[in-house]
mmCIF file of C-alpha atoms and ligand atoms in Angstrom:
data_model
loop_
_atom_site.group_PDB
_atom_site.id
_atom_site.type_symbol
_atom_site.label_atom_id
_atom_site.label_comp_id
_atom_site.label_asym_id
_atom_site.label_seq_id
_atom_site.Cartn_x
_atom_site.Cartn_y
_atom_site.Cartn_z
ATOM 1 C CA MET A 21 -3.094 5.111 28.112
ATOM 2 C CA ASN A 22 -0.033 2.678 26.910
ATOM 3 C CA LYS A 23 -2.141 -0.496 25.598
ATOM 4 C CA ALA A 24 -0.653 -3.833 24.483
ATOM 5 C CA PRO A 25 -0.624 -4.076 20.577
ATOM 6 C CA SER A 26 -3.489 -6.183 19.621
ATOM 7 C CA PHE A 27 -5.763 -6.446 16.175
ATOM 8 C CA ALA A 28 -8.525 -5.982 18.896
ATOM 9 C CA ALA A 29 -7.912 -2.126 18.795
ATOM 10 C CA PHE A 30 -9.305 -2.184 15.319
ATOM 11 C CA ALA A 31 -12.741 -2.561 16.736
ATOM 12 C CA SER A 32 -14.741 0.455 15.681
ATOM 13 C CA SER A 33 -11.678 2.250 14.217
ATOM 14 C CA ARG A 34 -12.068 3.724 10.924
ATOM 15 C CA LEU A 35 -9.586 2.404 8.457
ATOM 16 C CA LEU A 36 -9.173 3.657 4.853
ATOM 17 C CA VAL A 37 -7.521 1.237 2.286
ATOM 18 C CA VAL A 38 -6.472 3.320 -0.879
ATOM 19 C CA GLY A 39 -6.310 0.464 -3.374
ATOM 20 C CA GLY A 40 -8.530 -1.792 -1.493
ATOM 21 C CA SER A 41 -10.332 -3.265 -4.520
ATOM 22 C CA SER A 42 -7.627 -5.861 -5.303
ATOM 23 C CA GLY A 43 -4.820 -7.782 -4.054
ATOM 24 C CA ILE A 44 -2.959 -6.862 -0.989
ATOM 25 C CA GLY A 45 -5.252 -3.849 -0.320
ATOM 26 C CA LEU A 46 -8.432 -6.089 -0.492
ATOM 27 C CA ALA A 47 -6.772 -8.777 1.980
ATOM 28 C CA THR A 48 -6.045 -5.685 4.250
ATOM 29 C CA ALA A 49 -9.587 -4.394 4.187
ATOM 30 C CA ARG A 50 -11.154 -8.003 4.771
ATOM 31 C CA ILE A 51 -8.829 -8.657 7.793
ATOM 32 C CA ALA A 52 -9.539 -5.254 9.280
ATOM 33 C CA ALA A 53 -13.113 -5.586 8.733
ATOM 34 C CA ALA A 54 -12.954 -8.974 10.525
ATOM 35 C CA HIS A 55 -11.740 -7.431 13.487
ATOM 36 C CA GLY A 56 -14.386 -4.909 13.607
ATOM 37 C CA ALA A 57 -12.910 -1.792 11.853
ATOM 38 C CA PHE A 58 -15.329 0.307 9.788
ATOM 39 C CA VAL A 59 -13.512 0.142 6.462
ATOM 40 C CA THR A 60 -13.579 2.368 3.349
ATOM 41 C CA VAL A 61 -12.196 0.885 0.407
ATOM 42 C CA THR A 62 -10.929 3.052 -2.818
ATOM 43 C CA GLY A 63 -9.784 2.528 -6.212
ATOM 44 C CA ARG A 64 -10.207 4.276 -9.668
ATOM 45 C CA SER A 65 -12.746 1.773 -10.989
ATOM 46 C CA PRO A 66 -16.243 2.235 -9.290
ATOM 47 C CA ASP A 67 -17.159 -1.444 -10.575
ATOM 48 C CA ARG A 68 -13.986 -3.072 -9.056
ATOM 49 C CA VAL A 69 -14.666 -0.949 -5.588
ATOM 50 C CA LYS A 70 -18.275 -2.091 -5.743
ATOM 51 C CA ALA A 71 -17.279 -5.780 -6.216
ATOM 52 C CA ALA A 72 -14.898 -5.636 -3.398
ATOM 53 C CA VAL A 73 -17.018 -4.001 -0.993
ATOM 54 C CA ALA A 74 -19.654 -6.781 -1.596
ATOM 55 C CA SER A 75 -17.070 -9.429 -0.743
ATOM 56 C CA ILE A 76 -16.001 -7.738 2.668
ATOM 57 C CA SER A 77 -18.966 -6.814 5.056
ATOM 58 C CA ALA A 78 -22.415 -4.746 4.748
ATOM 59 C CA ASP A 79 -20.920 -1.641 6.581
ATOM 60 C CA THR A 80 -17.820 -1.240 4.439
ATOM 61 C CA ALA A 81 -17.861 2.069 2.742
ATOM 62 C CA SER A 82 -16.409 2.888 -0.651
ATOM 63 C CA ALA A 83 -15.021 5.549 -3.013
ATOM 64 C CA SER A 84 -13.420 6.047 -6.158
ATOM 65 C CA PHE A 85 -10.830 8.299 -6.902
ATOM 66 C CA ASP A 86 -7.379 8.475 -8.670
ATOM 67 C CA MET A 87 -4.842 9.198 -5.957
ATOM 68 C CA THR A 88 -2.424 10.589 -8.555
ATOM 69 C CA ASP A 89 -5.133 13.601 -8.968
ATOM 70 C CA GLU A 90 -4.348 16.288 -6.443
ATOM 71 C CA ALA A 91 -8.045 17.730 -6.772
ATOM 72 C CA GLU A 92 -9.570 14.398 -6.277
ATOM 73 C CA VAL A 93 -7.419 13.301 -3.261
ATOM 74 C CA GLU A 94 -7.967 16.772 -1.515
ATOM 75 C CA ALA A 95 -11.832 16.525 -2.234
ATOM 76 C CA PHE A 96 -11.926 13.072 -0.661
ATOM 77 C CA PHE A 97 -10.372 14.058 2.443
ATOM 78 C CA ALA A 98 -12.237 17.353 2.830
ATOM 79 C CA THR A 99 -15.466 15.279 2.628
ATOM 80 C CA HIS A 100 -14.579 12.439 5.140
ATOM 81 C CA PRO A 101 -13.893 12.663 8.893
ATOM 82 C CA PRO A 102 -10.491 11.823 10.007
ATOM 83 C CA PHE A 103 -9.282 8.209 9.746
ATOM 84 C CA ASP A 104 -7.618 6.276 12.648
ATOM 85 C CA HIS A 105 -5.596 4.326 9.933
ATOM 86 C CA ILE A 106 -4.748 4.751 6.291
ATOM 87 C CA VAL A 107 -3.237 2.048 4.415
ATOM 88 C CA VAL A 108 -1.886 2.929 1.072
ATOM 89 C CA THR A 109 -1.438 -0.072 -1.320
ATOM 90 C CA ALA A 110 -2.658 1.440 -4.654
ATOM 91 C CA ALA A 111 -0.267 1.399 -7.538
ATOM 92 C CA ALA A 112 -0.451 0.740 -11.457
ATOM 93 C CA ILE A 113 3.136 -0.069 -12.705
ATOM 94 C CA ARG A 114 4.729 -0.918 -15.871
ATOM 95 C CA SER A 115 8.172 -2.464 -15.936
ATOM 96 C CA ALA A 116 10.631 -2.733 -18.758
ATOM 97 C CA PRO A 117 14.422 -1.735 -19.189
ATOM 98 C CA VAL A 118 15.095 1.885 -19.164
ATOM 99 C CA ARG A 119 16.018 2.004 -23.016
ATOM 100 C CA ALA A 120 12.840 0.144 -23.686
ATOM 101 C CA LEU A 121 10.195 2.010 -21.602
ATOM 102 C CA SER A 122 8.840 5.351 -23.060
ATOM 103 C CA LEU A 123 9.270 8.445 -20.737
ATOM 104 C CA ASP A 124 5.660 8.677 -20.445
ATOM 105 C CA THR A 125 5.290 5.136 -19.123
ATOM 106 C CA ALA A 126 8.206 5.584 -16.678
ATOM 107 C CA ARG A 127 6.823 8.777 -15.436
ATOM 108 C CA SER A 128 3.208 7.355 -14.858
ATOM 109 C CA THR A 129 4.676 4.396 -13.059
ATOM 110 C CA PHE A 130 6.790 6.764 -10.745
ATOM 111 C CA ALA A 131 3.630 9.085 -10.331
ATOM 112 C CA SER A 132 1.664 5.952 -9.313
ATOM 113 C CA LYS A 133 3.901 4.361 -6.998
ATOM 114 C CA PHE A 134 5.250 7.625 -5.476
ATOM 115 C CA TRP A 135 3.291 10.866 -6.159
ATOM 116 C CA GLY A 136 -0.041 9.059 -5.229
ATOM 117 C CA PRO A 137 1.107 8.100 -1.693
ATOM 118 C CA TYR A 138 2.865 11.628 -1.349
ATOM 119 C CA LEU A 139 -0.728 13.277 -2.176
ATOM 120 C CA ILE A 140 -2.204 10.945 0.257
ATOM 121 C CA ALA A 141 0.106 12.019 2.985
ATOM 122 C CA ARG A 142 -0.279 15.506 1.973
ATOM 123 C CA PHE A 143 -4.083 15.701 2.138
ATOM 124 C CA ALA A 144 -4.929 12.799 4.750
ATOM 125 C CA ARG A 145 -6.720 13.597 8.010
ATOM 126 C CA LEU A 146 -5.557 11.115 10.788
ATOM 127 C CA THR A 147 -6.310 10.959 14.310
ATOM 128 C CA ASP A 148 -3.454 11.474 16.851
ATOM 129 C CA GLY A 149 -1.623 8.009 17.560
ATOM 130 C CA GLY A 150 -3.313 6.710 14.100
ATOM 131 C CA SER A 151 -1.073 5.349 11.319
ATOM 132 C CA LEU A 152 -0.289 5.562 7.679
ATOM 133 C CA SER A 153 1.238 2.332 6.160
ATOM 134 C CA LEU A 154 2.771 2.779 2.736
ATOM 135 C CA ILE A 155 4.136 -0.126 0.436
ATOM 136 C CA SER A 156 7.312 -0.100 -1.318
ATOM 137 C CA GLY A 157 8.856 -3.261 -2.556
ATOM 138 C CA ALA A 158 11.884 -5.483 -2.537
ATOM 139 C CA ALA A 159 12.985 -3.629 -5.766
ATOM 140 C CA ALA A 160 13.962 -0.566 -3.520
ATOM 141 C CA ARG A 161 17.141 -2.514 -2.261
ATOM 142 C CA ARG A 162 17.214 -5.460 -4.453
ATOM 143 C CA PRO A 163 16.830 -3.986 -7.904
ATOM 144 C CA ARG A 164 16.678 -6.147 -11.187
ATOM 145 C CA ALA A 165 16.842 -5.401 -14.715
ATOM 146 C CA GLY A 166 13.722 -3.881 -16.154
ATOM 147 C CA ARG A 167 12.820 -2.378 -12.821
ATOM 148 C CA GLY A 168 14.093 1.106 -13.167
ATOM 149 C CA PRO A 169 11.181 3.415 -12.406
ATOM 150 C CA VAL A 170 9.611 0.885 -10.003
ATOM 151 C CA ALA A 171 12.846 0.467 -7.830
ATOM 152 C CA ALA A 172 13.541 4.213 -7.976
ATOM 153 C CA ALA A 173 9.936 4.963 -6.705
ATOM 154 C CA CYS A 174 9.887 2.262 -3.870
ATOM 155 C CA ALA A 175 13.196 3.702 -2.644
ATOM 156 C CA ALA A 176 11.749 7.160 -2.740
ATOM 157 C CA VAL A 177 8.759 5.707 -0.827
ATOM 158 C CA GLU A 178 10.984 4.373 1.820
ATOM 159 C CA ALA A 179 12.817 7.742 2.146
ATOM 160 C CA LEU A 180 9.395 9.567 2.346
ATOM 161 C CA THR A 181 8.133 7.005 5.027
ATOM 162 C CA LYS A 182 11.012 8.175 7.378
ATOM 163 C CA VAL A 183 10.510 11.923 6.710
ATOM 164 C CA LEU A 184 6.757 11.503 7.305
ATOM 165 C CA ALA A 185 7.348 9.746 10.574
ATOM 166 C CA VAL A 186 8.918 12.782 11.912
ATOM 167 C CA GLU A 187 6.570 15.513 10.151
ATOM 168 C CA LEU A 188 3.237 13.553 10.857
ATOM 169 C CA ALA A 189 3.909 12.722 14.719
ATOM 170 C CA PRO A 190 2.141 11.708 16.611
ATOM 171 C CA VAL A 191 0.885 10.032 13.653
ATOM 172 C CA ARG A 192 2.597 6.820 12.986
ATOM 173 C CA VAL A 193 4.199 6.087 9.589
ATOM 174 C CA ASN A 194 5.587 2.788 8.513
ATOM 175 C CA CYS A 195 6.544 0.910 5.093
ATOM 176 C CA ILE A 196 6.250 -2.614 4.133
ATOM 177 C CA ALA A 197 8.533 -3.903 1.352
ATOM 178 C CA PRO A 198 7.129 -7.060 -0.480
ATOM 179 C CA GLY A 199 8.942 -9.496 -2.444
ATOM 180 C CA LEU A 200 6.684 -11.458 -4.733
ATOM 181 C CA VAL A 201 2.813 -11.619 -3.794
ATOM 182 C CA ASP A 202 0.223 -13.723 -5.702
ATOM 183 C CA THR A 203 -1.991 -10.760 -6.830
ATOM 184 C CA PRO A 204 -3.443 -9.717 -10.296
ATOM 185 C CA MET A 205 -0.338 -7.258 -10.438
ATOM 186 C CA LEU A 206 2.075 -10.201 -10.306
ATOM 187 C CA ARG A 207 0.061 -12.380 -12.483
ATOM 188 C CA ALA A 208 -0.078 -9.529 -15.045
ATOM 189 C CA ALA A 209 3.895 -9.264 -14.840
ATOM 190 C CA TYR A 210 4.942 -12.711 -14.613
ATOM 191 C CA ASP A 211 4.232 -15.660 -17.252
ATOM 192 C CA PRO A 212 2.948 -18.624 -15.121
ATOM 193 C CA ASN A 213 5.447 -20.718 -16.851
ATOM 194 C CA THR A 214 8.373 -18.711 -15.902
ATOM 195 C CA PRO A 215 9.893 -19.773 -12.678
ATOM 196 C CA ILE A 216 9.746 -16.912 -9.907
ATOM 197 C CA PRO A 217 13.284 -15.489 -9.046
ATOM 198 C CA PRO A 218 14.968 -17.693 -6.444
ATOM 199 C CA GLN A 219 14.202 -16.927 -2.668
ATOM 200 C CA PRO A 220 14.590 -19.027 0.350
ATOM 201 C CA VAL A 221 10.866 -19.915 0.769
ATOM 202 C CA ARG A 222 10.419 -20.776 -2.723
ATOM 203 C CA ARG A 223 7.029 -19.375 -3.416
ATOM 204 C CA ALA A 224 5.187 -16.302 -3.719
ATOM 205 C CA ALA A 225 3.339 -14.788 -0.584
ATOM 206 C CA LEU A 226 -0.322 -14.704 -0.191
ATOM 207 C CA PRO A 227 -1.919 -11.032 -0.093
ATOM 208 C CA GLU A 228 -2.932 -12.081 3.342
ATOM 209 C CA GLY A 229 0.578 -12.456 4.592
ATOM 210 C CA ILE A 230 1.457 -9.068 3.502
ATOM 211 C CA ALA A 231 -1.961 -7.575 4.892
ATOM 212 C CA PHE A 232 -1.194 -9.215 8.098
ATOM 213 C CA GLN A 233 2.064 -7.274 8.595
ATOM 214 C CA ILE A 234 0.658 -3.993 7.545
ATOM 215 C CA LEU A 235 -2.134 -4.239 10.255
ATOM 216 C CA ALA A 236 0.553 -5.355 12.610
ATOM 217 C CA CYS A 237 2.325 -2.013 11.941
ATOM 218 C CA ALA A 238 -0.893 -0.125 12.186
ATOM 219 C CA ALA A 239 -1.651 -1.813 15.513
ATOM 220 C CA ASN A 240 1.509 -1.497 17.176
ATOM 221 C CA PRO A 241 1.584 1.892 19.162
ATOM 222 C CA TYR A 242 5.504 1.764 19.474
ATOM 223 C CA MET A 243 6.117 1.286 15.506
ATOM 224 C CA THR A 244 6.924 4.374 13.407
ATOM 225 C CA GLY A 245 9.622 5.056 10.616
ATOM 226 C CA SER A 246 10.127 1.303 10.211
ATOM 227 C CA ILE A 247 10.727 -0.345 6.826
ATOM 228 C CA ILE A 248 9.799 -3.831 6.946
ATOM 229 C CA ASP A 249 11.422 -6.333 4.578
ATOM 230 C CA LEU A 250 8.662 -9.135 3.778
ATOM 231 C CA ASP A 251 10.148 -10.631 0.669
ATOM 232 C CA GLY A 252 10.632 -14.339 1.676
ATOM 233 C CA GLY A 253 14.349 -13.924 1.788
ATOM 234 C CA LEU A 254 14.681 -12.395 -1.560
ATOM 235 C CA SER A 255 16.884 -9.645 -0.382
ATOM 236 C CA VAL A 256 19.392 -11.922 1.137
ATOM 237 C CA MET A 257 19.845 -13.990 -2.062
HETATM 238 N N1 NAP B 3 2.115 -8.016 -5.949
HETATM 239 C C1 NAP B 3 3.416 -8.216 -5.793
HETATM 240 O O1 NAP B 3 4.246 -9.027 -6.318
HETATM 241 C C2 NAP B 3 4.100 -6.902 -5.271
HETATM 242 C C3 NAP B 3 5.468 -6.950 -4.932
HETATM 243 C C4 NAP B 3 6.076 -5.663 -4.339
HETATM 244 C C5 NAP B 3 5.382 -4.522 -4.013
HETATM 245 N N2 NAP B 3 3.946 -4.553 -4.367
HETATM 246 C C6 NAP B 3 3.181 -3.587 -4.122
HETATM 247 O O2 NAP B 3 1.984 -3.635 -3.497
HETATM 248 C C7 NAP B 3 1.077 -2.769 -3.707
HETATM 249 C C8 NAP B 3 -0.235 -3.576 -4.085
HETATM 250 O O3 NAP B 3 0.005 -4.351 -5.176
HETATM 251 P P1 NAP B 3 -1.048 -5.586 -5.640
HETATM 252 O O4 NAP B 3 -0.379 -6.559 -6.205
HETATM 253 O O5 NAP B 3 -1.891 -5.724 -4.227
HETATM 254 O O6 NAP B 3 -1.614 -4.712 -6.617
HETATM 255 P P2 NAP B 3 -3.342 -5.063 -7.363
HETATM 256 O O7 NAP B 3 -3.917 -6.104 -7.147
HETATM 257 O O8 NAP B 3 -2.892 -4.560 -8.948
HETATM 258 O O9 NAP B 3 -4.156 -3.860 -6.842
HETATM 259 C C9 NAP B 3 -3.847 -2.326 -6.927
HETATM 260 C C10 NAP B 3 -4.865 -1.793 -6.626
HETATM 261 O O10 NAP B 3 -4.593 -0.333 -6.578
HETATM 262 C C11 NAP B 3 -5.796 0.462 -7.358
HETATM 263 N N3 NAP B 3 -5.231 1.582 -7.982
HETATM 264 C C12 NAP B 3 -4.106 1.581 -8.992
HETATM 265 N N4 NAP B 3 -3.624 2.797 -9.463
HETATM 266 C C13 NAP B 3 -4.580 3.578 -8.708
HETATM 267 C C14 NAP B 3 -4.864 5.086 -8.434
HETATM 268 N N5 NAP B 3 -3.895 5.997 -9.493
HETATM 269 N N6 NAP B 3 -5.444 5.777 -7.523
HETATM 270 C C15 NAP B 3 -6.470 4.911 -6.961
HETATM 271 N N7 NAP B 3 -6.211 3.323 -6.896
HETATM 272 C C16 NAP B 3 -5.217 2.912 -7.584
HETATM 273 C C17 NAP B 3 -6.323 -0.589 -8.143
HETATM 274 O O11 NAP B 3 -7.552 -0.310 -8.602
HETATM 275 P P3 NAP B 3 -8.025 0.362 -9.829
HETATM 276 O O12 NAP B 3 -7.061 -0.069 -11.083
HETATM 277 O O13 NAP B 3 -9.648 0.317 -10.136
HETATM 278 O O14 NAP B 3 -7.751 1.935 -9.630
HETATM 279 C C18 NAP B 3 -6.280 -1.717 -7.083
HETATM 280 O O15 NAP B 3 -7.347 -1.663 -6.036
HETATM 281 C C19 NAP B 3 1.469 -1.880 -4.752
HETATM 282 O O16 NAP B 3 2.197 -0.745 -4.333
HETATM 283 C C20 NAP B 3 2.745 -2.892 -5.526
HETATM 284 O O17 NAP B 3 3.731 -1.920 -6.245
HETATM 285 C C21 NAP B 3 3.399 -5.585 -5.020
#
């Protein structure tokens, strides 16, 4: 049946947030749980996952695995029933100019940002009409100095999104490209005394602002293969 999009559709759905122990993923998990979803939160650190789950709801489930480890990702999905929605916000990235960044660090950044989501897409079990939401970043199409591996990985995630939207149908696959979001990742990357890059909204987003859009993509039965710029206008400056 063709239903009008609504967050009410999350009630009793099974929703996995890979990277749900912090930032945008944690905000996504909280909003989905508030709309009645059975949420599973993952990250590498069991302690961070435990703390996140305690702040969401009593029936939130948890697991710890490294999404860049093929065997761990395969084992996780082999031991869990299919999910209705999967959101992959996890990433651990390092930024520096190409000539200053060691190849190992550049590779691990690319692996985290691209091969992690790739592995999730490879092994995830999703219900028909369910959704997979990926995160790129404004760097994909608005690159800045010092963002080489991240920008390349974000662009690769966007290309992968479109391929997956065809390959995984009727599962829907979308990608959000955030600008600057006030999370631990941003605070680690930016000195608080340094002004943020100019953008029309003149402030970083709250993680909830990105989470809201991720869930809007997941809840919209007509939406697949879409890349959503959610960057406070960064891409038009
Ligand atoms: N914040 C921004 O300004 C911004 C802008 C554009 C795009 N983005 C993108 O948005 C996404 C979320 O960013 P955020 O700011 O919310 O980050 P965050 O607060 O640092 O959270 C990252 C989450 O990913 C988990 N994680 C990292 N590496 C992992 C791995 N290999 N396997 C499993 N879990 C892993 C972390 O937990 P553990 O460390 O315990 O594993 C944590 O739960 C990222 O893809 C980021 O590139 C962020």
